[in-house]
JSON list of C-alpha atoms in Angstrom, two decimals:
[
{"chain": "A", "resi": 253, "resn": "GLY", "atom": "CA", "xyz": [-10.52, 2.37, 13.07]},
{"chain": "A", "resi": 254, "resn": "GLN", "atom": "CA", "xyz": [-11.66, -1.19, 12.71]},
{"chain": "A", "resi": 255, "resn": "ASN", "atom": "CA", "xyz": [-14.52, -2.84, 14.55]},
{"chain": "A", "resi": 256, "resn": "ILE", "atom": "CA", "xyz": [-13.09, -5.88, 16.34]},
{"chain": "A", "resi": 257, "resn": "ASP", "atom": "CA", "xyz": [-15.34, -7.82, 18.69]},
{"chain": "A", "resi": 258, "resn": "GLN", "atom": "CA", "xyz": [-14.55, -10.61, 21.08]},
{"chain": "A", "resi": 259, "resn": "PRO", "atom": "CA", "xyz": [-16.27, -11.81, 24.28]},
{"chain": "A", "resi": 260, "resn": "THR", "atom": "CA", "xyz": [-15.22, -10.02, 27.44]},
{"chain": "A", "resi": 261, "resn": "GLU", "atom": "CA", "xyz": [-14.90, -13.05, 29.70]},
{"chain": "A", "resi": 262, "resn": "MET", "atom": "CA", "xyz": [-14.96, -16.84, 29.47]},
{"chain": "A", "resi": 263, "resn": "THR", "atom": "CA", "xyz": [-14.57, -19.62, 32.00]},
{"chain": "A", "resi": 264, "resn": "ALA", "atom": "CA", "xyz": [-13.51, -23.20, 31.26]},
{"chain": "A", "resi": 265, "resn": "THR", "atom": "CA", "xyz": [-12.38, -26.26, 33.15]},
{"chain": "A", "resi": 266, "resn": "GLU", "atom": "CA", "xyz": [-8.88, -27.67, 33.30]},
{"chain": "A", "resi": 267, "resn": "GLY", "atom": "CA", "xyz": [-8.40, -30.33, 30.62]},
{"chain": "A", "resi": 268, "resn": "ALA", "atom": "CA", "xyz": [-11.28, -29.06, 28.48]},
{"chain": "A", "resi": 269, "resn": "ILE", "atom": "CA", "xyz": [-11.32, -27.29, 25.11]},
{"chain": "A", "resi": 270, "resn": "VAL", "atom": "CA", "xyz": [-12.30, -23.64, 24.72]},
{"chain": "A", "resi": 271, "resn": "GLN", "atom": "CA", "xyz": [-12.95, -21.57, 21.60]},
{"chain": "A", "resi": 272, "resn": "ILE", "atom": "CA", "xyz": [-12.54, -17.78, 21.69]},
{"chain": "A", "resi": 273, "resn": "ASN", "atom": "CA", "xyz": [-14.24, -16.01, 18.80]},
{"chain": "A", "resi": 274, "resn": "CYS", "atom": "CA", "xyz": [-13.29, -12.76, 17.13]},
{"chain": "A", "resi": 275, "resn": "THR", "atom": "CA", "xyz": [-15.23, -10.88, 14.46]},
{"chain": "A", "resi": 276, "resn": "TYR", "atom": "CA", "xyz": [-13.96, -7.87, 12.58]},
{"chain": "A", "resi": 277, "resn": "GLN", "atom": "CA", "xyz": [-15.12, -5.35, 10.01]},
{"chain": "A", "resi": 278, "resn": "THR", "atom": "CA", "xyz": [-12.39, -3.71, 8.02]},
{"chain": "A", "resi": 279, "resn": "SER", "atom": "CA", "xyz": [-11.20, -2.81, 4.55]},
{"chain": "A", "resi": 280, "resn": "GLY", "atom": "CA", "xyz": [-7.70, -3.64, 3.38]},
{"chain": "A", "resi": 281, "resn": "PHE", "atom": "CA", "xyz": [-7.39, -6.71, 5.61]},
{"chain": "A", "resi": 282, "resn": "ASN", "atom": "CA", "xyz": [-3.77, -7.79, 5.84]},
{"chain": "A", "resi": 283, "resn": "GLY", "atom": "CA", "xyz": [-3.62, -10.45, 8.54]},
{"chain": "A", "resi": 284, "resn": "LEU", "atom": "CA", "xyz": [-5.05, -11.48, 11.90]},
{"chain": "A", "resi": 285, "resn": "PHE", "atom": "CA", "xyz": [-2.99, -12.13, 15.02]},
{"chain": "A", "resi": 286, "resn": "TRP", "atom": "CA", "xyz": [-3.71, -13.69, 18.41]},
{"chain": "A", "resi": 287, "resn": "TYR", "atom": "CA", "xyz": [-1.76, -12.68, 21.50]},
{"chain": "A", "resi": 288, "resn": "GLN", "atom": "CA", "xyz": [-1.78, -13.94, 25.07]},
{"chain": "A", "resi": 289, "resn": "GLN", "atom": "CA", "xyz": [-1.35, -11.57, 27.98]},
{"chain": "A", "resi": 290, "resn": "HIS", "atom": "CA", "xyz": [-0.96, -12.67, 31.59]},
{"chain": "A", "resi": 291, "resn": "ALA", "atom": "CA", "xyz": [-1.84, -10.11, 34.26]},
{"chain": "A", "resi": 292, "resn": "GLY", "atom": "CA", "xyz": [0.91, -7.52, 34.65]},
{"chain": "A", "resi": 293, "resn": "GLU", "atom": "CA", "xyz": [2.91, -8.85, 31.72]},
{"chain": "A", "resi": 294, "resn": "ALA", "atom": "CA", "xyz": [3.49, -7.94, 28.08]},
{"chain": "A", "resi": 295, "resn": "PRO", "atom": "CA", "xyz": [1.39, -9.53, 25.32]},
{"chain": "A", "resi": 296, "resn": "THR", "atom": "CA", "xyz": [3.11, -12.48, 23.65]},
{"chain": "A", "resi": 297, "resn": "PHE", "atom": "CA", "xyz": [2.47, -13.73, 20.13]},
{"chain": "A", "resi": 298, "resn": "LEU", "atom": "CA", "xyz": [0.44, -16.90, 19.66]},
{"chain": "A", "resi": 299, "resn": "SER", "atom": "CA", "xyz": [-0.60, -17.18, 16.03]},
{"chain": "A", "resi": 300, "resn": "TYR", "atom": "CA", "xyz": [-1.02, -15.47, 12.67]},
{"chain": "A", "resi": 301, "resn": "ASN", "atom": "CA", "xyz": [-3.55, -16.07, 9.86]},
{"chain": "A", "resi": 302, "resn": "VAL", "atom": "CA", "xyz": [-3.68, -14.28, 6.54]},
{"chain": "A", "resi": 303, "resn": "LEU", "atom": "CA", "xyz": [-5.31, -16.98, 4.40]},
{"chain": "A", "resi": 304, "resn": "ASP", "atom": "CA", "xyz": [-8.53, -18.86, 5.15]},
{"chain": "A", "resi": 305, "resn": "GLY", "atom": "CA", "xyz": [-8.21, -22.01, 7.16]},
{"chain": "A", "resi": 306, "resn": "LEU", "atom": "CA", "xyz": [-6.75, -23.48, 10.29]},
{"chain": "A", "resi": 307, "resn": "GLU", "atom": "CA", "xyz": [-3.26, -22.97, 11.67]},
{"chain": "A", "resi": 308, "resn": "GLU", "atom": "CA", "xyz": [-2.24, -25.46, 14.34]},
{"chain": "A", "resi": 309, "resn": "LYS", "atom": "CA", "xyz": [0.53, -24.97, 16.85]},
{"chain": "A", "resi": 310, "resn": "GLY", "atom": "CA", "xyz": [0.61, -27.55, 19.60]},
{"chain": "A", "resi": 311, "resn": "ARG", "atom": "CA", "xyz": [-2.36, -27.09, 21.96]},
{"chain": "A", "resi": 312, "resn": "PHE", "atom": "CA", "xyz": [-3.35, -23.85, 20.22]},
{"chain": "A", "resi": 313, "resn": "SER", "atom": "CA", "xyz": [-5.05, -23.49, 16.83]},
{"chain": "A", "resi": 314, "resn": "SER", "atom": "CA", "xyz": [-6.38, -20.44, 15.04]},
{"chain": "A", "resi": 315, "resn": "PHE", "atom": "CA", "xyz": [-8.94, -20.30, 12.25]},
{"chain": "A", "resi": 316, "resn": "LEU", "atom": "CA", "xyz": [-9.74, -17.53, 9.77]},
{"chain": "A", "resi": 317, "resn": "SER", "atom": "CA", "xyz": [-12.61, -16.90, 7.37]},
{"chain": "A", "resi": 318, "resn": "ARG", "atom": "CA", "xyz": [-11.97, -13.66, 5.49]},
{"chain": "A", "resi": 319, "resn": "SER", "atom": "CA", "xyz": [-15.35, -13.65, 3.75]},
{"chain": "A", "resi": 320, "resn": "LYS", "atom": "CA", "xyz": [-17.11, -13.78, 7.12]},
{"chain": "A", "resi": 321, "resn": "GLY", "atom": "CA", "xyz": [-14.70, -11.49, 8.96]},
{"chain": "A", "resi": 322, "resn": "TYR", "atom": "CA", "xyz": [-14.32, -14.19, 11.57]},
{"chain": "A", "resi": 323, "resn": "SER", "atom": "CA", "xyz": [-11.55, -15.91, 13.47]},
{"chain": "A", "resi": 324, "resn": "TYR", "atom": "CA", "xyz": [-11.32, -18.17, 16.47]},
{"chain": "A", "resi": 325, "resn": "LEU", "atom": "CA", "xyz": [-8.59, -19.33, 18.80]},
{"chain": "A", "resi": 326, "resn": "LEU", "atom": "CA", "xyz": [-8.95, -22.91, 20.00]},
{"chain": "A", "resi": 327, "resn": "LEU", "atom": "CA", "xyz": [-7.18, -24.00, 23.17]},
{"chain": "A", "resi": 328, "resn": "LYS", "atom": "CA", "xyz": [-7.06, -27.73, 23.88]},
{"chain": "A", "resi": 329, "resn": "GLU", "atom": "CA", "xyz": [-6.17, -29.64, 27.06]},
{"chain": "A", "resi": 330, "resn": "LEU", "atom": "CA", "xyz": [-6.53, -26.49, 29.11]},
{"chain": "A", "resi": 331, "resn": "GLN", "atom": "CA", "xyz": [-4.06, -25.90, 31.89]},
{"chain": "A", "resi": 332, "resn": "MET", "atom": "CA", "xyz": [-4.32, -23.53, 34.84]},
{"chain": "A", "resi": 333, "resn": "LYS", "atom": "CA", "xyz": [-1.50, -21.43, 33.36]},
{"chain": "A", "resi": 334, "resn": "ASP", "atom": "CA", "xyz": [-3.74, -20.69, 30.34]},
{"chain": "A", "resi": 335, "resn": "SER", "atom": "CA", "xyz": [-5.72, -18.28, 32.53]},
{"chain": "A", "resi": 336, "resn": "ALA", "atom": "CA", "xyz": [-4.94, -15.00, 30.79]},
{"chain": "A", "resi": 337, "resn": "SER", "atom": "CA", "xyz": [-6.33, -12.40, 28.41]},
{"chain": "A", "resi": 338, "resn": "TYR", "atom": "CA", "xyz": [-6.43, -13.35, 24.73]},
{"chain": "A", "resi": 339, "resn": "LEU", "atom": "CA", "xyz": [-6.15, -10.48, 22.29]},
{"chain": "A", "resi": 340, "resn": "CYS", "atom": "CA", "xyz": [-7.36, -10.56, 18.70]},
{"chain": "A", "resi": 341, "resn": "ALA", "atom": "CA", "xyz": [-5.61, -8.05, 16.42]},
{"chain": "A", "resi": 342, "resn": "VAL", "atom": "CA", "xyz": [-6.09, -7.11, 12.77]},
{"chain": "A", "resi": 343, "resn": "ARG", "atom": "CA", "xyz": [-3.56, -5.51, 10.47]},
{"chain": "A", "resi": 344, "resn": "VAL", "atom": "CA", "xyz": [-4.76, -3.39, 7.56]},
{"chain": "A", "resi": 345, "resn": "ARG", "atom": "CA", "xyz": [-2.82, -2.19, 4.55]},
{"chain": "A", "resi": 346, "resn": "HIS", "atom": "CA", "xyz": [-3.35, 1.54, 5.01]},
{"chain": "A", "resi": 347, "resn": "SER", "atom": "CA", "xyz": [-1.96, 1.54, 8.56]},
{"chain": "A", "resi": 348, "resn": "GLY", "atom": "CA", "xyz": [1.45, 0.22, 7.59]},
{"chain": "A", "resi": 349, "resn": "TYR", "atom": "CA", "xyz": [2.30, -2.64, 9.90]},
{"chain": "A", "resi": 350, "resn": "ALA", "atom": "CA", "xyz": [0.36, -1.47, 12.95]},
{"chain": "A", "resi": 351, "resn": "LEU", "atom": "CA", "xyz": [-1.95, -3.92, 14.68]},
{"chain": "A", "resi": 352, "resn": "ASN", "atom": "CA", "xyz": [-5.43, -2.88, 15.75]},
{"chain": "A", "resi": 353, "resn": "PHE", "atom": "CA", "xyz": [-6.58, -4.78, 18.80]},
{"chain": "A", "resi": 354, "resn": "GLY", "atom": "CA", "xyz": [-9.92, -5.93, 20.12]},
{"chain": "A", "resi": 355, "resn": "LYS", "atom": "CA", "xyz": [-10.62, -5.36, 23.81]},
{"chain": "A", "resi": 356, "resn": "GLY", "atom": "CA", "xyz": [-9.47, -8.84, 24.74]},
{"chain": "A", "resi": 357, "resn": "THR", "atom": "CA", "xyz": [-11.10, -11.92, 26.26]},
{"chain": "A", "resi": 358, "resn": "SER", "atom": "CA", "xyz": [-10.27, -12.76, 29.86]},
{"chain": "A", "resi": 359, "resn": "LEU", "atom": "CA", "xyz": [-10.16, -16.55, 30.22]},
{"chain": "A", "resi": 360, "resn": "LEU", "atom": "CA", "xyz": [-10.36, -18.18, 33.63]},
{"chain": "A", "resi": 361, "resn": "VAL", "atom": "CA", "xyz": [-9.43, -21.85, 33.86]},
{"chain": "A", "resi": 362, "resn": "THR", "atom": "CA", "xyz": [-10.87, -23.57, 36.92]},
{"chain": "A", "resi": 363, "resn": "PRO", "atom": "CA", "xyz": [-9.85, -26.89, 38.49]},
{"chain": "B", "resi": 114, "resn": "ASP", "atom": "CA", "xyz": [16.48, -13.52, 22.83]},
{"chain": "B", "resi": 115, "resn": "VAL", "atom": "CA", "xyz": [14.57, -10.67, 21.26]},
{"chain": "B", "resi": 116, "resn": "LYS", "atom": "CA", "xyz": [14.18, -7.69, 23.47]},
{"chain": "B", "resi": 117, "resn": "VAL", "atom": "CA", "xyz": [12.09, -4.56, 23.70]},
{"chain": "B", "resi": 118, "resn": "THR", "atom": "CA", "xyz": [13.04, -2.53, 26.74]},
{"chain": "B", "resi": 119, "resn": "GLN", "atom": "CA", "xyz": [11.07, 0.32, 28.24]},
{"chain": "B", "resi": 120, "resn": "SER", "atom": "CA", "xyz": [12.98, 2.71, 30.46]},
{"chain": "B", "resi": 121, "resn": "SER", "atom": "CA", "xyz": [10.66, 2.62, 33.47]},
{"chain": "B", "resi": 122, "resn": "ARG", "atom": "CA", "xyz": [8.23, 0.07, 34.86]},
{"chain": "B", "resi": 123, "resn": "TYR", "atom": "CA", "xyz": [6.41, 2.60, 37.07]},
{"chain": "B", "resi": 124, "resn": "LEU", "atom": "CA", "xyz": [6.30, 6.38, 36.82]},
{"chain": "B", "resi": 125, "resn": "VAL", "atom": "CA", "xyz": [4.46, 9.05, 38.79]},
{"chain": "B", "resi": 126, "resn": "LYS", "atom": "CA", "xyz": [4.27, 12.57, 37.34]},
{"chain": "B", "resi": 127, "resn": "ARG", "atom": "CA", "xyz": [2.42, 15.76, 38.15]},
{"chain": "B", "resi": 128, "resn": "THR", "atom": "CA", "xyz": [-0.22, 17.40, 35.97]},
{"chain": "B", "resi": 129, "resn": "GLY", "atom": "CA", "xyz": [1.39, 19.74, 33.46]},
{"chain": "B", "resi": 130, "resn": "GLU", "atom": "CA", "xyz": [4.80, 18.06, 33.47]},
{"chain": "B", "resi": 131, "resn": "LYS", "atom": "CA", "xyz": [6.51, 17.05, 30.24]},
{"chain": "B", "resi": 132, "resn": "VAL", "atom": "CA", "xyz": [6.99, 13.28, 30.30]},
{"chain": "B", "resi": 133, "resn": "PHE", "atom": "CA", "xyz": [9.33, 11.14, 28.21]},
{"chain": "B", "resi": 134, "resn": "LEU", "atom": "CA", "xyz": [8.79, 7.40, 27.82]},
{"chain": "B", "resi": 135, "resn": "GLU", "atom": "CA", "xyz": [11.70, 5.63, 26.18]},
{"chain": "B", "resi": 136, "resn": "CYS", "atom": "CA", "xyz": [11.72, 2.37, 24.27]},
{"chain": "B", "resi": 137, "resn": "VAL", "atom": "CA", "xyz": [14.71, 0.52, 22.83]},
{"chain": "B", "resi": 138, "resn": "GLN", "atom": "CA", "xyz": [14.76, -2.65, 20.72]},
{"chain": "B", "resi": 139, "resn": "ASP", "atom": "CA", "xyz": [17.77, -4.77, 19.86]},
{"chain": "B", "resi": 140, "resn": "MET", "atom": "CA", "xyz": [16.33, -6.68, 16.91]},
{"chain": "B", "resi": 141, "resn": "ASP", "atom": "CA", "xyz": [17.07, -4.17, 14.13]},
{"chain": "B", "resi": 142, "resn": "HIS", "atom": "CA", "xyz": [13.32, -3.84, 13.51]},
{"chain": "B", "resi": 143, "resn": "GLU", "atom": "CA", "xyz": [12.06, -1.19, 11.11]},
{"chain": "B", "resi": 144, "resn": "ASN", "atom": "CA", "xyz": [8.66, -0.69, 12.76]},
{"chain": "B", "resi": 145, "resn": "MET", "atom": "CA", "xyz": [7.99, 0.60, 16.25]},
{"chain": "B", "resi": 146, "resn": "PHE", "atom": "CA", "xyz": [4.71, 1.35, 17.98]},
{"chain": "B", "resi": 147, "resn": "TRP", "atom": "CA", "xyz": [3.30, 2.99, 21.08]},
{"chain": "B", "resi": 148, "resn": "TYR", "atom": "CA", "xyz": [0.02, 1.74, 22.58]},
{"chain": "B", "resi": 149, "resn": "ARG", "atom": "CA", "xyz": [-1.84, 2.52, 25.75]},
{"chain": "B", "resi": 150, "resn": "GLN", "atom": "CA", "xyz": [-3.88, -0.12, 27.53]},
{"chain": "B", "resi": 151, "resn": "ASP", "atom": "CA", "xyz": [-6.86, 0.71, 29.75]},
{"chain": "B", "resi": 152, "resn": "PRO", "atom": "CA", "xyz": [-9.38, -1.61, 31.43]},
{"chain": "B", "resi": 153, "resn": "GLY", "atom": "CA", "xyz": [-12.39, -2.17, 29.20]},
{"chain": "B", "resi": 154, "resn": "LEU", "atom": "CA", "xyz": [-10.77, -0.40, 26.25]},
{"chain": "B", "resi": 155, "resn": "GLY", "atom": "CA", "xyz": [-7.97, -2.76, 25.29]},
{"chain": "B", "resi": 156, "resn": "LEU", "atom": "CA", "xyz": [-4.82, -1.66, 23.48]},
{"chain": "B", "resi": 157, "resn": "ARG", "atom": "CA", "xyz": [-5.15, 1.54, 21.48]},
{"chain": "B", "resi": 158, "resn": "LEU", "atom": "CA", "xyz": [-2.54, 2.74, 19.03]},
{"chain": "B", "resi": 159, "resn": "ILE", "atom": "CA", "xyz": [-1.07, 6.17, 19.75]},
{"chain": "B", "resi": 160, "resn": "TYR", "atom": "CA", "xyz": [1.71, 6.51, 17.16]},
{"chain": "B", "resi": 161, "resn": "PHE", "atom": "CA", "xyz": [3.87, 4.30, 15.03]},
{"chain": "B", "resi": 162, "resn": "SER", "atom": "CA", "xyz": [7.03, 4.63, 12.98]},
{"chain": "B", "resi": 163, "resn": "TYR", "atom": "CA", "xyz": [8.23, 2.57, 10.04]},
{"chain": "B", "resi": 164, "resn": "ASP", "atom": "CA", "xyz": [11.64, 4.20, 9.66]},
{"chain": "B", "resi": 165, "resn": "VAL", "atom": "CA", "xyz": [14.01, 6.63, 11.31]},
{"chain": "B", "resi": 166, "resn": "LYS", "atom": "CA", "xyz": [12.51, 10.12, 11.52]},
{"chain": "B", "resi": 167, "resn": "MET", "atom": "CA", "xyz": [9.20, 8.82, 10.13]},
{"chain": "B", "resi": 168, "resn": "LYS", "atom": "CA", "xyz": [6.03, 8.83, 12.23]},
{"chain": "B", "resi": 169, "resn": "GLU", "atom": "CA", "xyz": [2.35, 8.18, 11.69]},
{"chain": "B", "resi": 170, "resn": "LYS", "atom": "CA", "xyz": [-0.61, 8.98, 13.92]},
{"chain": "B", "resi": 171, "resn": "GLY", "atom": "CA", "xyz": [-2.57, 6.10, 15.32]},
{"chain": "B", "resi": 172, "resn": "ASP", "atom": "CA", "xyz": [-6.10, 6.20, 16.69]},
{"chain": "B", "resi": 173, "resn": "ILE", "atom": "CA", "xyz": [-5.49, 8.44, 19.72]},
{"chain": "B", "resi": 174, "resn": "PRO", "atom": "CA", "xyz": [-2.53, 10.79, 19.07]},
{"chain": "B", "resi": 175, "resn": "GLU", "atom": "CA", "xyz": [-3.97, 13.85, 20.83]},
{"chain": "B", "resi": 176, "resn": "GLY", "atom": "CA", "xyz": [-1.76, 15.03, 23.70]},
{"chain": "B", "resi": 177, "resn": "TYR", "atom": "CA", "xyz": [1.20, 12.93, 22.55]},
{"chain": "B", "resi": 178, "resn": "SER", "atom": "CA", "xyz": [4.17, 13.27, 20.23]},
{"chain": "B", "resi": 179, "resn": "VAL", "atom": "CA", "xyz": [6.97, 10.89, 19.29]},
{"chain": "B", "resi": 180, "resn": "SER", "atom": "CA", "xyz": [10.58, 10.95, 18.25]},
{"chain": "B", "resi": 181, "resn": "ARG", "atom": "CA", "xyz": [12.63, 8.42, 16.31]},
{"chain": "B", "resi": 182, "resn": "GLU", "atom": "CA", "xyz": [16.15, 9.70, 15.77]},
{"chain": "B", "resi": 183, "resn": "LYS", "atom": "CA", "xyz": [17.77, 6.25, 15.75]},
{"chain": "B", "resi": 184, "resn": "LYS", "atom": "CA", "xyz": [16.43, 2.96, 14.43]},
{"chain": "B", "resi": 185, "resn": "GLU", "atom": "CA", "xyz": [16.52, 1.22, 17.80]},
{"chain": "B", "resi": 186, "resn": "ARG", "atom": "CA", "xyz": [14.87, 3.94, 19.88]},
{"chain": "B", "resi": 187, "resn": "PHE", "atom": "CA", "xyz": [11.32, 5.28, 19.85]},
{"chain": "B", "resi": 188, "resn": "SER", "atom": "CA", "xyz": [10.27, 7.89, 22.40]},
{"chain": "B", "resi": 189, "resn": "LEU", "atom": "CA", "xyz": [6.78, 8.87, 23.45]},
{"chain": "B", "resi": 190, "resn": "ILE", "atom": "CA", "xyz": [6.36, 12.41, 24.75]},
{"chain": "B", "resi": 191, "resn": "LEU", "atom": "CA", "xyz": [3.49, 13.77, 26.79]},
{"chain": "B", "resi": 192, "resn": "GLU", "atom": "CA", "xyz": [3.82, 17.51, 26.23]},
{"chain": "B", "resi": 193, "resn": "SER", "atom": "CA", "xyz": [1.75, 18.45, 29.29]},
{"chain": "B", "resi": 194, "resn": "ALA", "atom": "CA", "xyz": [0.63, 15.46, 31.29]},
{"chain": "B", "resi": 195, "resn": "SER", "atom": "CA", "xyz": [-2.99, 15.25, 32.35]},
{"chain": "B", "resi": 196, "resn": "THR", "atom": "CA", "xyz": [-4.78, 12.87, 34.70]},
{"chain": "B", "resi": 197, "resn": "ASN", "atom": "CA", "xyz": [-6.60, 11.20, 31.79]},
{"chain": "B", "resi": 198, "resn": "GLN", "atom": "CA", "xyz": [-3.22, 10.05, 30.52]},
{"chain": "B", "resi": 199, "resn": "THR", "atom": "CA", "xyz": [-2.82, 7.79, 33.53]},
{"chain": "B", "resi": 200, "resn": "SER", "atom": "CA", "xyz": [-2.48, 4.40, 31.87]},
{"chain": "B", "resi": 201, "resn": "MET", "atom": "CA", "xyz": [-0.28, 1.44, 30.99]},
{"chain": "B", "resi": 202, "resn": "TYR", "atom": "CA", "xyz": [1.93, 2.32, 28.02]},
{"chain": "B", "resi": 203, "resn": "LEU", "atom": "CA", "xyz": [3.25, -0.49, 25.84]},
{"chain": "B", "resi": 204, "resn": "CYS", "atom": "CA", "xyz": [5.95, -0.19, 23.21]},
{"chain": "B", "resi": 205, "resn": "ALA", "atom": "CA", "xyz": [6.28, -2.78, 20.43]},
{"chain": "B", "resi": 206, "resn": "SER", "atom": "CA", "xyz": [8.48, -3.41, 17.43]},
{"chain": "B", "resi": 207, "resn": "SER", "atom": "CA", "xyz": [8.30, -5.59, 14.32]},
{"chain": "B", "resi": 208, "resn": "LYS", "atom": "CA", "xyz": [10.30, -6.30, 11.22]},
{"chain": "B", "resi": 209, "resn": "ALA", "atom": "CA", "xyz": [9.00, -4.91, 7.94]},
{"chain": "B", "resi": 210, "resn": "GLY", "atom": "CA", "xyz": [7.16, -7.55, 5.92]},
{"chain": "B", "resi": 211, "resn": "GLN", "atom": "CA", "xyz": [3.97, -9.50, 5.64]},
{"chain": "B", "resi": 212, "resn": "ASN", "atom": "CA", "xyz": [4.26, -12.28, 8.18]},
{"chain": "B", "resi": 213, "resn": "THR", "atom": "CA", "xyz": [5.88, -10.54, 11.09]},
{"chain": "B", "resi": 214, "resn": "GLU", "atom": "CA", "xyz": [4.58, -10.42, 14.60]},
{"chain": "B", "resi": 215, "resn": "ALA", "atom": "CA", "xyz": [5.11, -7.51, 16.98]},
{"chain": "B", "resi": 216, "resn": "PHE", "atom": "CA", "xyz": [7.20, -7.94, 20.12]},
{"chain": "B", "resi": 217, "resn": "PHE", "atom": "CA", "xyz": [6.17, -5.98, 23.18]},
{"chain": "B", "resi": 218, "resn": "GLY", "atom": "CA", "xyz": [8.05, -4.36, 26.01]},
{"chain": "B", "resi": 219, "resn": "GLN", "atom": "CA", "xyz": [7.05, -4.93, 29.62]},
{"chain": "B", "resi": 220, "resn": "GLY", "atom": "CA", "xyz": [5.09, -1.70, 29.79]},
{"chain": "B", "resi": 221, "resn": "THR", "atom": "CA", "xyz": [5.26, 1.51, 31.80]},
{"chain": "B", "resi": 222, "resn": "ARG", "atom": "CA", "xyz": [2.54, 2.13, 34.34]},
{"chain": "B", "resi": 223, "resn": "LEU", "atom": "CA", "xyz": [2.20, 5.94, 34.34]},
{"chain": "B", "resi": 224, "resn": "THR", "atom": "CA", "xyz": [0.21, 7.74, 37.02]},
{"chain": "B", "resi": 225, "resn": "VAL", "atom": "CA", "xyz": [-0.44, 11.46, 36.61]},
{"chain": "B", "resi": 226, "resn": "VAL", "atom": "CA", "xyz": [-1.44, 13.18, 39.84]}
]
């Protein structure tokens, strides 16, 4: 499998900006995904990067550096509803279209 | 609205029972996946399928099998349930192609007693 690392827990304040990092070691890299998962619910897609650079989508942005095996998810203007787990996932060529997930980062947004 | 539906939200089975977890998607997706999710371990891939009657082992296939007789349906089978298979099971599907995200079902919380 792939080695995908992300922090276990983070805390941030409502209205602030938070950056969740993800590092990976893999061969045959074929895309990196970020998912959000609220407690007791299914993961939902947030963003996808396959080329280096920043992808922006409203309050959420995701960055990828393939040479460094590094990505981050940036959440701006944090809201209480952003409290959730954030899952980094890598797709590799030899596993078809399956995603390999990190263990997830639990984000707590406080007032 | 895209939909991945898992047959049960909660399931309690006895050790040694044969267990079927069913997943249906209505998006005409080629790929389907079964994951299990455990605290501290994240989502781990059990099996996936990229076409009818095709299956590939994921990272933790031991103790499981799968069946894909129709494009929309992907079944996970626990041949003889054991307590260490108590977990949250998540089914997902995606369209074939480069830039395609996976859509997840709501999950089945399986408890083996």
